[in-house]
mmCIF file of C-alpha atoms in Angstrom:
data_model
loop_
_atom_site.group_PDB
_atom_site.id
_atom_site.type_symbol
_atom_site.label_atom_id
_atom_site.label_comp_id
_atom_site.label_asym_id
_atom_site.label_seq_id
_atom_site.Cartn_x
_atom_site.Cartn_y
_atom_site.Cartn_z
ATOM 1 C CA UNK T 1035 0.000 0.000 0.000
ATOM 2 C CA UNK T 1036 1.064 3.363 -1.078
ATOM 3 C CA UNK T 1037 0.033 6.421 2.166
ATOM 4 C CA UNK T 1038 0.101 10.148 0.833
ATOM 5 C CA UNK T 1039 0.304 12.221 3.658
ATOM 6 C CA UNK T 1040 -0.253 16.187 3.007
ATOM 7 C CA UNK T 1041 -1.931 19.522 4.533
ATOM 8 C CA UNK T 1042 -0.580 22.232 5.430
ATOM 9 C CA UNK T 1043 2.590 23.498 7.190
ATOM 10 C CA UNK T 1044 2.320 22.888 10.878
ATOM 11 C CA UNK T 1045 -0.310 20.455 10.413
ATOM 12 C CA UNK T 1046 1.581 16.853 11.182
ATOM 13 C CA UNK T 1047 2.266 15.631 8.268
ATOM 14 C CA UNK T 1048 5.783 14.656 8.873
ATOM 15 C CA UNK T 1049 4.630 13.774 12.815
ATOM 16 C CA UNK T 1050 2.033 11.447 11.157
ATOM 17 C CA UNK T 1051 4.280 9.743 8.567
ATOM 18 C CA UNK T 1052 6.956 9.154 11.464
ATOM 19 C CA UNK T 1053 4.250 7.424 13.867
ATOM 20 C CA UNK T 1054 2.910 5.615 10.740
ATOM 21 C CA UNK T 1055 6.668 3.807 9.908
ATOM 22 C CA UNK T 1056 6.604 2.701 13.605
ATOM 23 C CA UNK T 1057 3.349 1.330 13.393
ATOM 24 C CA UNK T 1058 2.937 -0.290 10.002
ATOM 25 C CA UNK T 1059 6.670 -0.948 9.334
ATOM 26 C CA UNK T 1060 6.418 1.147 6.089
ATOM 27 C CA UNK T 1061 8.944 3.674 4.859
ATOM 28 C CA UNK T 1062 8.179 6.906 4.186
ATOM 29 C CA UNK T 1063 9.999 9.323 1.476
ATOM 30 C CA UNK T 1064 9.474 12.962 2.762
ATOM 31 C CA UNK T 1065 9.531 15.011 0.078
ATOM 32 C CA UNK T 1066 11.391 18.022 1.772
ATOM 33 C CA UNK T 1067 14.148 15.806 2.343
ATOM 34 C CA UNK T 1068 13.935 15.140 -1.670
ATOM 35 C CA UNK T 1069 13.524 18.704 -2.313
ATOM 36 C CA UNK T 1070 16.586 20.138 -0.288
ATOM 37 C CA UNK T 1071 18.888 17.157 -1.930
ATOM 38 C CA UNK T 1072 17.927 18.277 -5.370
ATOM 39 C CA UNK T 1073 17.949 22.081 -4.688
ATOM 40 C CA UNK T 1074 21.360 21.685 -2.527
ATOM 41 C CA UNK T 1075 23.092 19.136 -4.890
ATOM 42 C CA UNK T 1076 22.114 21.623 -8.036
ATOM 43 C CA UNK T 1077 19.842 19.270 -9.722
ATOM 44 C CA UNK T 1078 17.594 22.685 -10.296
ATOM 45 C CA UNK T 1079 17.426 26.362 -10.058
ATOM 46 C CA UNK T 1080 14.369 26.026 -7.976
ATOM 47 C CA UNK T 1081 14.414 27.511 -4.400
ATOM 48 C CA UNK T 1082 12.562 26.457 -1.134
ATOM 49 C CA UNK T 1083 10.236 29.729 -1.534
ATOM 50 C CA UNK T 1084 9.258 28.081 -5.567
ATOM 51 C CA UNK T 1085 6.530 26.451 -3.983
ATOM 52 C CA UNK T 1086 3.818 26.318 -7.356
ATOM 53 C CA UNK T 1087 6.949 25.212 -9.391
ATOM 54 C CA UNK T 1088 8.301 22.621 -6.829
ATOM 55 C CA UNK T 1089 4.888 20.892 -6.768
ATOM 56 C CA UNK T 1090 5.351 20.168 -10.123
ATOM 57 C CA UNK T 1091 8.886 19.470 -10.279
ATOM 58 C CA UNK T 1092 8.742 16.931 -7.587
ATOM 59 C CA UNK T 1093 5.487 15.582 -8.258
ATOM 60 C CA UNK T 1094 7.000 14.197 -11.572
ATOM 61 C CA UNK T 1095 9.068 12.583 -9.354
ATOM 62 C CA UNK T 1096 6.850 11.101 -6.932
ATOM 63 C CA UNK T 1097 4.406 9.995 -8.919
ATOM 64 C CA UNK T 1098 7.030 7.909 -10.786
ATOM 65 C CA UNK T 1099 8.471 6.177 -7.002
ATOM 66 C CA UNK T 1100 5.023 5.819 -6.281
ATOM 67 C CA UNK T 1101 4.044 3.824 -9.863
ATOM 68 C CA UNK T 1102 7.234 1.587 -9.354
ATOM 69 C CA UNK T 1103 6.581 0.697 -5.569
ATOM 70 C CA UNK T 1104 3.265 -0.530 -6.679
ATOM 71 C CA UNK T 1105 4.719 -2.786 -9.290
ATOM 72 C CA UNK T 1106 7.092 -3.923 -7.211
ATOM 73 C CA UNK T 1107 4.088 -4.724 -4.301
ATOM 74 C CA UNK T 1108 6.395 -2.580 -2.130
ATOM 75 C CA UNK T 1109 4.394 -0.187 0.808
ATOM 76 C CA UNK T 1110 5.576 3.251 1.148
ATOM 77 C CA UNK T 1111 4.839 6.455 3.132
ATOM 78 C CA UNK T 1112 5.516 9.481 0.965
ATOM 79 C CA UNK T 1113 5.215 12.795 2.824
ATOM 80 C CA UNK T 1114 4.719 16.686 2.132
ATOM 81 C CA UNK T 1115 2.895 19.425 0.662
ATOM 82 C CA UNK T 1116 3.847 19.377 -2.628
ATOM 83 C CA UNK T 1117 1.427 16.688 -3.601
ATOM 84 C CA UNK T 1118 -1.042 17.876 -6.056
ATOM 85 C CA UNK T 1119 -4.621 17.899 -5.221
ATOM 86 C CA UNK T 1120 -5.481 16.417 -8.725
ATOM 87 C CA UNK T 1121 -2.656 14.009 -8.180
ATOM 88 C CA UNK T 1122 -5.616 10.697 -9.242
ATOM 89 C CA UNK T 1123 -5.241 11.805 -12.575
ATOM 90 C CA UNK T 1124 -1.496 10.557 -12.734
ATOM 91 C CA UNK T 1125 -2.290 6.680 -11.802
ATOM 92 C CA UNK T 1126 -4.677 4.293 -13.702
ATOM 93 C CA UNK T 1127 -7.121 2.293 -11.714
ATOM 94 C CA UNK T 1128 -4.686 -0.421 -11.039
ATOM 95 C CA UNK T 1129 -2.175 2.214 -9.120
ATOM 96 C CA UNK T 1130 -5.224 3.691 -7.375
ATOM 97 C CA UNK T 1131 -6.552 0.556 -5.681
ATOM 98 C CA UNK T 1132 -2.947 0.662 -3.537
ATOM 99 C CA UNK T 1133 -2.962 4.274 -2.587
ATOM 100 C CA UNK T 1134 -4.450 5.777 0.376
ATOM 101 C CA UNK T 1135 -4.475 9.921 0.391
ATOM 102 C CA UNK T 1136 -4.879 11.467 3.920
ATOM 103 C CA UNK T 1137 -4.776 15.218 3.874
ATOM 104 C CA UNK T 1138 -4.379 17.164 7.699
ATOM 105 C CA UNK T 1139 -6.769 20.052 7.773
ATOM 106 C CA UNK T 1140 -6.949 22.358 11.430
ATOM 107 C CA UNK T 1141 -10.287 23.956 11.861
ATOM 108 C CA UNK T 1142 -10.420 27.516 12.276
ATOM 109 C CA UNK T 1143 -11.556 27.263 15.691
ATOM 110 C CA UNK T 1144 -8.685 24.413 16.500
ATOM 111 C CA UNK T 1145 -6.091 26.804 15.526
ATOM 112 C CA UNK T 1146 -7.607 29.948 17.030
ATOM 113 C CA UNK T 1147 -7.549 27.951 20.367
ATOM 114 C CA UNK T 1148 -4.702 25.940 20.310
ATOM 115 C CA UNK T 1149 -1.810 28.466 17.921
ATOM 116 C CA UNK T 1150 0.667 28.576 20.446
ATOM 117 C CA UNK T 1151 0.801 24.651 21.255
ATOM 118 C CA UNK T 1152 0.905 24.181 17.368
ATOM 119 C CA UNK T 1153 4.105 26.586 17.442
ATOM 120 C CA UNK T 1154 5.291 24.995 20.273
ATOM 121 C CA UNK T 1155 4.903 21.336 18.323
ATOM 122 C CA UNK T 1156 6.031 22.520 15.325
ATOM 123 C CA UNK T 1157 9.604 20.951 15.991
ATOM 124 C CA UNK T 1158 8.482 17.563 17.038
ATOM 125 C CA UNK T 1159 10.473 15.785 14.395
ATOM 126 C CA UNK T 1160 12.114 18.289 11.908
ATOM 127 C CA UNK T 1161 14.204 21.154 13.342
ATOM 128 C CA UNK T 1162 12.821 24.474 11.139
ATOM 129 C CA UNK T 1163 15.595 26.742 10.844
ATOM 130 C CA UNK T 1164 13.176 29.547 9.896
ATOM 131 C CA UNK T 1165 9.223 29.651 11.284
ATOM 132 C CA UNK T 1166 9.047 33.475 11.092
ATOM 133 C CA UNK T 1167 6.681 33.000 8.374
ATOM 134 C CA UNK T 1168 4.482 31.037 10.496
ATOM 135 C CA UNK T 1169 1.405 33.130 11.956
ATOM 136 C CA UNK T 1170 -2.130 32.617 13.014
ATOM 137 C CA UNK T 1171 -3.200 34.226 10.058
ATOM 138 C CA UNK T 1172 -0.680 32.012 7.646
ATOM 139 C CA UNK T 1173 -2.290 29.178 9.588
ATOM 140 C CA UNK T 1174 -5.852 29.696 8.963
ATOM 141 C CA UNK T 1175 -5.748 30.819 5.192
ATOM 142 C CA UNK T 1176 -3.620 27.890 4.421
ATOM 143 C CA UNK T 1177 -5.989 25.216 6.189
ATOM 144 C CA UNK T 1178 -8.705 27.002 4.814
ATOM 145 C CA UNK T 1179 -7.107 26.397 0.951
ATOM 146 C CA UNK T 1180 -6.523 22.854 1.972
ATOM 147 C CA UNK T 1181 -9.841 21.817 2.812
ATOM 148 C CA UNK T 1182 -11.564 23.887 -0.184
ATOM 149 C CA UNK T 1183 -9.066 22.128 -2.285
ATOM 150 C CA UNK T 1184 -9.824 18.763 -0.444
ATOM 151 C CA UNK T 1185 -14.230 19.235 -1.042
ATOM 152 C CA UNK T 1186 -13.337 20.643 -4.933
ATOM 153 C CA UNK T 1187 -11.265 17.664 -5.821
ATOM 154 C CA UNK T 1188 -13.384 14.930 -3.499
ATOM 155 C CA UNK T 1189 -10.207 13.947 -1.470
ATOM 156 C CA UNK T 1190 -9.650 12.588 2.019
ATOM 157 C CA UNK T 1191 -9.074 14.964 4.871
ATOM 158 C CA UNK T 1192 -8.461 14.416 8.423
ATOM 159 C CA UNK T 1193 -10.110 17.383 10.167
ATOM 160 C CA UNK T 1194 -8.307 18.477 13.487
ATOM 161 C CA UNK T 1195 -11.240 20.199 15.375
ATOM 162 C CA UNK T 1196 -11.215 20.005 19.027
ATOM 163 C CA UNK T 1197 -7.939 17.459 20.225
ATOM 164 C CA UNK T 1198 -5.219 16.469 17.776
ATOM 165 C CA UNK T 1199 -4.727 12.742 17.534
ATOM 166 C CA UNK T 1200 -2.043 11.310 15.278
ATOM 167 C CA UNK T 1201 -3.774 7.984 15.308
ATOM 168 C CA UNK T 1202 -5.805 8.079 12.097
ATOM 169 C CA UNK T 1203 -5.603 4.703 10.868
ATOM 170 C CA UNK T 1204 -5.398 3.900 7.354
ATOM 171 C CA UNK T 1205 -7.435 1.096 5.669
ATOM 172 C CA UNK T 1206 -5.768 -2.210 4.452
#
């Protein structure tokens, strides 16, 4: 089984694919990792802040790891925000019966209550360098575009409302 784990920044993504390995054994590719080897090695010109053209860059990636685990009936976790929200039309019906989308979406009201713990988290298992750009207002527009993007394209979402629990569960 293939797991796509996305949402926005702050959200758990990266919390969720970590707990996830230790509980179904699978590997997860984070594609952060994938993008600072490729900008840092020189493999492109893009830059963290290229956001619209990294989705695209490394999507064409992805998708392609994701295609060949299948064939190979290998399980993997892959990880970020740069997965497309019409990512389905990439895979054929026989990819899509072994991939699982879960996108994290925090409710308004979630991160109005609970901003500073989610600052507080947000270095649970990455160390961010810079969060400066982080604020309750960065917070609530982007969940809000995640979960509007989530209803237009029919996808998954995991809404955080009133406690966060990083035991979603994904079906076999």
């Amino acid at each position: 089984m293939i797991i796509l784990i996305t949402g926005a920044s702050h959200t758990g993504k990266t919390l969720l694919a970590q707990k996830s390995l230790e509980k179904y054994q699978y590997p997860y590719l984070s594609i952060d990792l994938l993008k600072m080897g490729l900008i840092r090695s020189g493999c492109t010109s893009l830059t963290p802040y290229d956001d619209d053209e990294l989705t695209v860059y490394l999507w064409n990636i992805c998708k392609e790891i994701i295609k060949t685990a299948v064939e190979n009936h290998q399980n993997l976790i892959v990880e970020g925000c740069y997965i497309p929200f019409d990512w389905k039309k990439d895979f054929n019906p026989k990819y899509l019966d072994h991939i699982r989308y879960c996108c994290l979406v925090m409710s308004e009201n979630y991160i109005k209550v609970h901003f500073d713990d989610i600052e507080k988290y947000a270095d649970t298992i990455e160390k961010r360098l810079d969060d400066s750009y982080f604020t309750l207002d960065n917070a609530l527009t982007s969940n809000r575009f995640y979960l509007q993007k989530c209803i237009e394209f029919g996808l998954d979402y995991t809404l955080i409302d009133e406690e966060y629990s990083i035991d979603f569960g994904f079906p076999e």
